[in-house]
């Protein structure tokens, strides 16, 4: 099982949410929107009042990262391509021949897993692939609202807002039509300074704060949990439930590997690889003798500023540096690791030293395997 988050799309040009340079920090610093908390842009009540903020993050013209292609490679892998003696690499190279039970759970809404060709992916929080009218519940392909979004217009339902002929029998004084500055035409008076919107707003089929996940998440997890023999967590801080709780639903005997830029302190995986996700993936592929599949989108379609980054990343694959192991612990540091605080690292080093001296695994109340990993 692979669990992915926003960190695997950062190199594509899509910011993550909670890092110091992420979307929430950027919105707060710019102060362009009247948000008490940047997370409000994903609050369903706020969306109904001001949907324009949300559409600022609409994904467009992005190419899947090496991480996306690595997941595709795992899905397609029929058998190990190289014999490995290191436990971590043995875990990765020992996927079943047909991967009958491979499943990718992602918190991302950018659709890049699908663009990379991953077929067994469950987009836990939905995606921009479809959109639904918040009034009449009419659903359309996401492509139908893309033109409006790219033109910085809030997409509206063409059915709910279709012109209607005036009824000759209707009595009463007709209200004067008023247009709010910078907003939509409205038949209702509004004394607020903000723009007004018609009732039929098209909302991408994404789960907002205040909404429940679809039932298929629970059903899929219930079916998968007994089949999992390895959990790979990539690019997520695991702070949003219920997806963050997936780890709690798996048997303790299932090995867990975390690949992330920063430590995730409320979990205790068997292996922690900290740094730029693409760099770590390149290292693993190099050790395994695996070749990533080519991008499914031509690089010529990518903005020039992203092309330069992607070319540098490809060149770096041929000059990989070995990660730094923290003492004799299960933690490995790669380029780009953001520890936030040196105290966490010192604690790992101290615990590793105690474990070595006592010749037994340390245990802070969370499952820990005795055999440690050698990269």
GROMACS .gro file of C-alpha atoms in nm:
model
  375
    1UNK     CA    1   0.000   0.000   0.000
    2UNK     CA    2   0.124   0.348  -0.090
    3UNK     CA    3  -0.008   0.659   0.088
    4UNK     CA    4   0.081   0.989  -0.078
    5UNK     CA    5   0.037   1.358  -0.003
    6UNK     CA    6   0.111   1.702  -0.142
    7UNK     CA    7   0.488   1.663  -0.098
    8UNK     CA    8   0.518   1.448  -0.410
    9UNK     CA    9   0.378   1.727  -0.630
   10UNK     CA   10   0.599   2.012  -0.503
   11UNK     CA   11   0.862   1.955  -0.773
   12UNK     CA   12   0.583   1.984  -1.032
   13UNK     CA   13   0.527   2.344  -0.927
   14UNK     CA   14   0.230   2.275  -0.700
   15UNK     CA   15   0.294   2.396  -0.343
   16UNK     CA   16   0.223   2.172  -0.049
   17UNK     CA   17  -0.002   2.297   0.228
   18UNK     CA   18   0.172   2.295   0.564
   19UNK     CA   19   0.544   2.345   0.510
   20UNK     CA   20   0.707   2.679   0.591
   21UNK     CA   21   0.694   2.767   0.219
   22UNK     CA   22   0.361   2.597   0.153
   23UNK     CA   23   0.025   2.726   0.038
   24UNK     CA   24  -0.112   2.818   0.380
   25UNK     CA   25   0.201   3.015   0.475
   26UNK     CA   26   0.198   3.192   0.137
   27UNK     CA   27  -0.168   3.292   0.165
   28UNK     CA   28  -0.116   3.422   0.518
   29UNK     CA   29   0.189   3.624   0.417
   30UNK     CA   30   0.027   3.777   0.107
   31UNK     CA   31  -0.291   3.867   0.293
   32UNK     CA   32  -0.482   3.895  -0.034
   33UNK     CA   33  -0.794   3.730   0.103
   34UNK     CA   34  -0.998   3.791   0.415
   35UNK     CA   35  -0.912   3.460   0.580
   36UNK     CA   36  -0.902   3.415   0.956
   37UNK     CA   37  -0.715   3.092   0.884
   38UNK     CA   38  -0.570   2.994   0.542
   39UNK     CA   39  -0.738   2.654   0.579
   40UNK     CA   40  -1.068   2.837   0.529
   41UNK     CA   41  -1.017   2.812   0.155
   42UNK     CA   42  -1.104   2.442   0.197
   43UNK     CA   43  -1.398   2.507   0.429
   44UNK     CA   44  -1.730   2.428   0.261
   45UNK     CA   45  -1.909   2.717   0.435
   46UNK     CA   46  -1.647   2.965   0.319
   47UNK     CA   47  -1.660   2.822  -0.034
   48UNK     CA   48  -2.032   2.890  -0.054
   49UNK     CA   49  -1.968   3.254   0.039
   50UNK     CA   50  -1.652   3.318  -0.163
   51UNK     CA   51  -1.561   3.040  -0.408
   52UNK     CA   52  -1.310   3.256  -0.598
   53UNK     CA   53  -1.038   3.195  -0.337
   54UNK     CA   54  -1.044   2.820  -0.387
   55UNK     CA   55  -1.005   2.840  -0.763
   56UNK     CA   56  -0.665   3.003  -0.719
   57UNK     CA   57  -0.516   2.653  -0.675
   58UNK     CA   58  -0.665   2.497  -0.988
   59UNK     CA   59  -0.403   2.255  -1.127
   60UNK     CA   60  -0.306   2.316  -1.488
   61UNK     CA   61  -0.037   2.204  -1.729
   62UNK     CA   62   0.169   2.008  -1.475
   63UNK     CA   63   0.380   1.700  -1.544
   64UNK     CA   64   0.389   1.406  -1.298
   65UNK     CA   65   0.700   1.399  -1.080
   66UNK     CA   66   0.948   1.111  -1.041
   67UNK     CA   67   0.747   1.013  -0.732
   68UNK     CA   68   0.431   0.966  -0.938
   69UNK     CA   69   0.623   0.764  -1.193
   70UNK     CA   70   0.780   0.553  -0.916
   71UNK     CA   71   0.434   0.461  -0.794
   72UNK     CA   72   0.339   0.369  -1.150
   73UNK     CA   73   0.654   0.156  -1.168
   74UNK     CA   74   0.564  -0.025  -0.845
   75UNK     CA   75   0.217  -0.093  -0.979
   76UNK     CA   76   0.352  -0.232  -1.304
   77UNK     CA   77   0.645  -0.424  -1.158
   78UNK     CA   78   0.609  -0.797  -1.215
   79UNK     CA   79   0.918  -0.909  -1.030
   80UNK     CA   80   1.239  -0.773  -0.881
   81UNK     CA   81   1.490  -0.651  -1.135
   82UNK     CA   82   1.792  -0.682  -0.906
   83UNK     CA   83   1.900  -0.897  -0.613
   84UNK     CA   84   1.941  -0.685  -0.301
   85UNK     CA   85   2.079  -0.775   0.039
   86UNK     CA   86   1.981  -0.454   0.221
   87UNK     CA   87   1.653  -0.507   0.412
   88UNK     CA   88   1.488  -0.186   0.284
   89UNK     CA   89   1.568  -0.269  -0.077
   90UNK     CA   90   1.462  -0.630  -0.023
   91UNK     CA   91   1.125  -0.505   0.096
   92UNK     CA   92   1.079  -0.292  -0.213
   93UNK     CA   93   1.204  -0.558  -0.453
   94UNK     CA   94   0.988  -0.836  -0.310
   95UNK     CA   95   0.650  -0.711  -0.429
   96UNK     CA   96   0.427  -0.999  -0.543
   97UNK     CA   97   0.472  -1.095  -0.907
   98UNK     CA   98   0.134  -0.961  -1.007
   99UNK     CA   99   0.073  -0.704  -0.733
  100UNK     CA  100  -0.286  -0.818  -0.699
  101UNK     CA  101  -0.334  -0.613  -0.385
  102UNK     CA  102  -0.144  -0.297  -0.470
  103UNK     CA  103  -0.340   0.016  -0.375
  104UNK     CA  104  -0.242   0.382  -0.376
  105UNK     CA  105  -0.432   0.609  -0.137
  106UNK     CA  106  -0.367   0.976  -0.204
  107UNK     CA  107  -0.476   1.294  -0.032
  108UNK     CA  108  -0.390   1.493  -0.345
  109UNK     CA  109  -0.653   1.655  -0.562
  110UNK     CA  110  -0.431   1.743  -0.859
  111UNK     CA  111  -0.501   1.431  -1.065
  112UNK     CA  112  -0.131   1.369  -1.135
  113UNK     CA  113  -0.147   1.005  -1.024
  114UNK     CA  114  -0.397   0.935  -1.299
  115UNK     CA  115  -0.193   1.140  -1.546
  116UNK     CA  116   0.110   0.926  -1.458
  117UNK     CA  117  -0.091   0.617  -1.548
  118UNK     CA  118  -0.154   0.479  -1.198
  119UNK     CA  119  -0.477   0.282  -1.221
  120UNK     CA  120  -0.525   0.153  -0.867
  121UNK     CA  121  -0.543   0.493  -0.702
  122UNK     CA  122  -0.807   0.610  -0.459
  123UNK     CA  123  -0.827   0.989  -0.444
  124UNK     CA  124  -0.944   1.012  -0.084
  125UNK     CA  125  -1.028   1.383  -0.099
  126UNK     CA  126  -1.162   1.378  -0.455
  127UNK     CA  127  -1.019   1.566  -0.752
  128UNK     CA  128  -1.084   1.822  -1.023
  129UNK     CA  129  -1.182   1.545  -1.267
  130UNK     CA  130  -1.551   1.622  -1.217
  131UNK     CA  131  -1.755   1.909  -1.075
  132UNK     CA  132  -2.105   1.928  -0.926
  133UNK     CA  133  -2.352   2.216  -0.894
  134UNK     CA  134  -2.402   2.296  -0.526
  135UNK     CA  135  -2.770   2.372  -0.597
  136UNK     CA  136  -2.910   2.113  -0.840
  137UNK     CA  137  -2.633   1.850  -0.798
  138UNK     CA  138  -2.575   1.826  -1.173
  139UNK     CA  139  -2.232   1.671  -1.238
  140UNK     CA  140  -2.009   1.754  -1.534
  141UNK     CA  141  -1.654   1.661  -1.642
  142UNK     CA  142  -1.393   1.895  -1.498
  143UNK     CA  143  -1.296   2.000  -1.848
  144UNK     CA  144  -1.628   2.185  -1.881
  145UNK     CA  145  -1.534   2.438  -1.613
  146UNK     CA  146  -1.164   2.468  -1.696
  147UNK     CA  147  -1.204   2.760  -1.940
  148UNK     CA  148  -1.387   2.971  -1.681
  149UNK     CA  149  -1.130   2.896  -1.412
  150UNK     CA  150  -0.836   2.976  -1.639
  151UNK     CA  151  -1.010   3.306  -1.721
  152UNK     CA  152  -1.037   3.373  -1.344
  153UNK     CA  153  -1.414   3.339  -1.352
  154UNK     CA  154  -1.609   3.135  -1.097
  155UNK     CA  155  -1.784   2.861  -1.299
  156UNK     CA  156  -2.163   2.853  -1.271
  157UNK     CA  157  -2.420   2.590  -1.353
  158UNK     CA  158  -2.562   2.647  -1.702
  159UNK     CA  159  -2.887   2.478  -1.603
  160UNK     CA  160  -2.957   2.673  -1.284
  161UNK     CA  161  -2.861   2.998  -1.455
  162UNK     CA  162  -3.025   2.941  -1.792
  163UNK     CA  163  -3.230   3.241  -1.913
  164UNK     CA  164  -3.597   3.206  -1.830
  165UNK     CA  165  -3.886   3.372  -2.009
  166UNK     CA  166  -4.082   3.615  -1.791
  167UNK     CA  167  -4.423   3.483  -1.684
  168UNK     CA  168  -4.711   3.710  -1.809
  169UNK     CA  169  -4.927   3.619  -1.508
  170UNK     CA  170  -4.667   3.706  -1.251
  171UNK     CA  171  -4.774   3.997  -1.032
  172UNK     CA  172  -4.580   4.230  -0.817
  173UNK     CA  173  -4.321   4.493  -0.867
  174UNK     CA  174  -4.007   4.378  -1.038
  175UNK     CA  175  -3.692   4.433  -0.840
  176UNK     CA  176  -3.426   4.646  -0.999
  177UNK     CA  177  -3.126   4.457  -1.116
  178UNK     CA  178  -2.807   4.548  -0.946
  179UNK     CA  179  -2.453   4.441  -1.025
  180UNK     CA  180  -2.203   4.428  -0.746
  181UNK     CA  181  -1.869   4.578  -0.828
  182UNK     CA  182  -1.637   4.307  -0.953
  183UNK     CA  183  -1.910   4.046  -0.910
  184UNK     CA  184  -2.203   3.880  -1.078
  185UNK     CA  185  -2.536   4.022  -1.189
  186UNK     CA  186  -2.783   3.972  -0.907
  187UNK     CA  187  -3.157   4.034  -0.862
  188UNK     CA  188  -3.118   4.063  -0.487
  189UNK     CA  189  -2.995   4.370  -0.309
  190UNK     CA  190  -2.666   4.330  -0.133
  191UNK     CA  191  -2.509   4.602   0.073
  192UNK     CA  192  -2.184   4.412   0.129
  193UNK     CA  193  -1.859   4.526  -0.031
  194UNK     CA  194  -1.771   4.181  -0.164
  195UNK     CA  195  -1.881   4.026  -0.493
  196UNK     CA  196  -2.212   3.842  -0.515
  197UNK     CA  197  -2.257   3.512  -0.693
  198UNK     CA  198  -2.552   3.336  -0.853
  199UNK     CA  199  -2.688   3.031  -0.669
  200UNK     CA  200  -2.563   2.756  -0.902
  201UNK     CA  201  -2.186   2.749  -0.840
  202UNK     CA  202  -1.996   2.454  -0.984
  203UNK     CA  203  -1.783   2.293  -0.713
  204UNK     CA  204  -1.511   2.044  -0.805
  205UNK     CA  205  -1.581   1.705  -0.650
  206UNK     CA  206  -1.331   1.757  -0.371
  207UNK     CA  207  -1.397   1.689  -0.003
  208UNK     CA  208  -1.379   2.014   0.194
  209UNK     CA  209  -1.344   2.059   0.568
  210UNK     CA  210  -1.696   2.007   0.701
  211UNK     CA  211  -1.778   1.734   0.448
  212UNK     CA  212  -1.752   1.358   0.493
  213UNK     CA  213  -1.538   1.134   0.276
  214UNK     CA  214  -1.722   0.913   0.030
  215UNK     CA  215  -1.818   0.565   0.150
  216UNK     CA  216  -1.577   0.402  -0.094
  217UNK     CA  217  -1.284   0.513   0.126
  218UNK     CA  218  -1.403   0.304   0.422
  219UNK     CA  219  -1.502   0.012   0.201
  220UNK     CA  220  -1.168   0.007   0.022
  221UNK     CA  221  -0.965   0.032   0.343
  222UNK     CA  222  -1.163  -0.250   0.503
  223UNK     CA  223  -1.089  -0.470   0.202
  224UNK     CA  224  -0.720  -0.376   0.177
  225UNK     CA  225  -0.603  -0.384   0.538
  226UNK     CA  226  -0.573  -0.762   0.558
  227UNK     CA  227  -0.379  -0.778   0.230
  228UNK     CA  228  -0.108  -0.521   0.309
  229UNK     CA  229   0.247  -0.644   0.362
  230UNK     CA  230   0.423  -0.308   0.328
  231UNK     CA  231   0.314   0.054   0.375
  232UNK     CA  232   0.503   0.329   0.192
  233UNK     CA  233   0.411   0.683   0.305
  234UNK     CA  234   0.540   0.960   0.077
  235UNK     CA  235   0.510   1.338   0.102
  236UNK     CA  236   0.252   1.385   0.374
  237UNK     CA  237   0.253   1.519   0.730
  238UNK     CA  238  -0.048   1.296   0.816
  239UNK     CA  239  -0.243   1.571   0.991
  240UNK     CA  240  -0.583   1.534   0.825
  241UNK     CA  241  -0.815   1.255   0.939
  242UNK     CA  242  -0.940   1.005   0.850
  243UNK     CA  243  -0.666   0.946   0.592
  244UNK     CA  244  -0.401   1.010   0.857
  245UNK     CA  245  -0.554   0.729   1.063
  246UNK     CA  246  -0.488   0.463   0.799
  247UNK     CA  247  -0.170   0.364   0.983
  248UNK     CA  248  -0.375   0.283   1.293
  249UNK     CA  249  -0.597   0.044   1.097
  250UNK     CA  250  -0.312  -0.173   0.970
  251UNK     CA  251  -0.168  -0.471   1.159
  252UNK     CA  252   0.140  -0.389   1.367
  253UNK     CA  253   0.335  -0.653   1.178
  254UNK     CA  254   0.321  -0.448   0.855
  255UNK     CA  255   0.652  -0.264   0.795
  256UNK     CA  256   0.614   0.111   0.749
  257UNK     CA  257   0.846   0.339   0.549
  258UNK     CA  258   0.817   0.718   0.560
  259UNK     CA  259   0.960   0.939   0.283
  260UNK     CA  260   0.909   1.305   0.368
  261UNK     CA  261   1.087   1.639   0.381
  262UNK     CA  262   1.017   1.684   0.754
  263UNK     CA  263   0.977   1.440   1.044
  264UNK     CA  264   0.624   1.327   1.129
  265UNK     CA  265   0.652   1.309   1.505
  266UNK     CA  266   0.322   1.148   1.595
  267UNK     CA  267   0.405   0.824   1.412
  268UNK     CA  268   0.697   0.586   1.451
  269UNK     CA  269   0.773   0.412   1.120
  270UNK     CA  270   1.029   0.135   1.084
  271UNK     CA  271   1.228   0.339   0.833
  272UNK     CA  272   1.242   0.719   0.797
  273UNK     CA  273   1.394   0.875   0.485
  274UNK     CA  274   1.400   1.255   0.513
  275UNK     CA  275   1.470   1.492   0.225
  276UNK     CA  276   1.345   1.587  -0.119
  277UNK     CA  277   1.114   1.306  -0.225
  278UNK     CA  278   1.242   1.300  -0.584
  279UNK     CA  279   1.602   1.269  -0.462
  280UNK     CA  280   1.510   0.977  -0.236
  281UNK     CA  281   1.318   0.805  -0.515
  282UNK     CA  282   1.617   0.845  -0.749
  283UNK     CA  283   1.841   0.688  -0.483
  284UNK     CA  284   1.609   0.392  -0.433
  285UNK     CA  285   1.577   0.333  -0.808
  286UNK     CA  286   1.955   0.347  -0.844
  287UNK     CA  287   2.005   0.088  -0.569
  288UNK     CA  288   1.727  -0.135  -0.701
  289UNK     CA  289   1.838  -0.113  -1.062
  290UNK     CA  290   1.497   0.018  -1.163
  291UNK     CA  291   1.436   0.265  -1.445
  292UNK     CA  292   1.153   0.513  -1.405
  293UNK     CA  293   0.899   0.521  -1.688
  294UNK     CA  294   0.918   0.837  -1.901
  295UNK     CA  295   0.678   1.127  -1.831
  296UNK     CA  296   0.336   1.072  -1.984
  297UNK     CA  297   0.327   1.438  -2.094
  298UNK     CA  298   0.585   1.592  -2.322
  299UNK     CA  299   0.818   1.827  -2.138
  300UNK     CA  300   0.766   2.084  -2.414
  301UNK     CA  301   0.419   2.136  -2.271
  302UNK     CA  302   0.563   2.233  -1.934
  303UNK     CA  303   0.628   2.597  -1.838
  304UNK     CA  304   0.996   2.693  -1.899
  305UNK     CA  305   1.064   2.760  -1.532
  306UNK     CA  306   0.965   2.402  -1.447
  307UNK     CA  307   1.164   2.257  -1.735
  308UNK     CA  308   1.486   2.388  -1.585
  309UNK     CA  309   1.411   2.229  -1.248
  310UNK     CA  310   1.321   1.898  -1.411
  311UNK     CA  311   1.642   1.888  -1.615
  312UNK     CA  312   1.851   1.948  -1.306
  313UNK     CA  313   1.671   1.669  -1.124
  314UNK     CA  314   1.740   1.426  -1.411
  315UNK     CA  315   2.109   1.513  -1.410
  316UNK     CA  316   2.133   1.467  -1.035
  317UNK     CA  317   2.037   1.101  -1.073
  318UNK     CA  318   2.385   1.030  -1.212
  319UNK     CA  319   2.562   1.196  -0.918
  320UNK     CA  320   2.372   1.067  -0.619
  321UNK     CA  321   2.522   1.110  -0.275
  322UNK     CA  322   2.478   0.846  -0.010
  323UNK     CA  323   2.239   0.955   0.267
  324UNK     CA  324   2.362   1.024   0.616
  325UNK     CA  325   2.244   0.768   0.867
  326UNK     CA  326   2.163   0.909   1.211
  327UNK     CA  327   2.380   0.702   1.441
  328UNK     CA  328   2.272   0.341   1.399
  329UNK     CA  329   1.906   0.436   1.390
  330UNK     CA  330   1.633   0.383   1.133
  331UNK     CA  331   1.660   0.747   1.016
  332UNK     CA  332   1.843   0.850   0.696
  333UNK     CA  333   1.897   1.211   0.588
  334UNK     CA  334   1.900   1.307   0.221
  335UNK     CA  335   1.947   1.641   0.047
  336UNK     CA  336   1.665   1.879   0.136
  337UNK     CA  337   1.580   1.730   0.475
  338UNK     CA  338   1.408   1.993   0.690
  339UNK     CA  339   1.434   1.894   1.053
  340UNK     CA  340   1.258   2.210   1.181
  341UNK     CA  341   1.444   2.163   1.508
  342UNK     CA  342   1.772   1.995   1.591
  343UNK     CA  343   1.626   1.856   1.913
  344UNK     CA  344   1.439   1.578   1.733
  345UNK     CA  345   1.761   1.466   1.565
  346UNK     CA  346   1.951   1.471   1.893
  347UNK     CA  347   1.686   1.255   2.056
  348UNK     CA  348   1.713   1.000   1.775
  349UNK     CA  349   2.092   0.993   1.812
  350UNK     CA  350   2.069   0.948   2.189
  351UNK     CA  351   1.814   0.669   2.159
  352UNK     CA  352   2.025   0.502   1.892
  353UNK     CA  353   2.328   0.515   2.120
  354UNK     CA  354   2.134   0.361   2.408
  355UNK     CA  355   2.001   0.088   2.180
  356UNK     CA  356   2.351   0.005   2.059
  357UNK     CA  357   2.499  -0.001   2.409
  358UNK     CA  358   2.225  -0.219   2.552
  359UNK     CA  359   2.213  -0.438   2.242
  360UNK     CA  360   1.835  -0.430   2.235
  361UNK     CA  361   1.568  -0.228   2.051
  362UNK     CA  362   1.442   0.085   2.214
  363UNK     CA  363   1.068   0.111   2.259
  364UNK     CA  364   0.881   0.430   2.344
  365UNK     CA  365   0.543   0.266   2.347
  366UNK     CA  366   0.511   0.220   1.972
  367UNK     CA  367   0.585  -0.092   1.770
  368UNK     CA  368   0.954  -0.127   1.682
  369UNK     CA  369   1.133  -0.407   1.497
  370UNK     CA  370   1.465  -0.533   1.626
  371UNK     CA  371   1.643  -0.569   1.292
  372UNK     CA  372   1.737  -0.226   1.172
  373UNK     CA  373   1.780  -0.120   0.814
  374UNK     CA  374   2.098  -0.087   0.611
  375UNK     CA  375   2.079   0.128   0.299
   0.00000   0.00000   0.00000
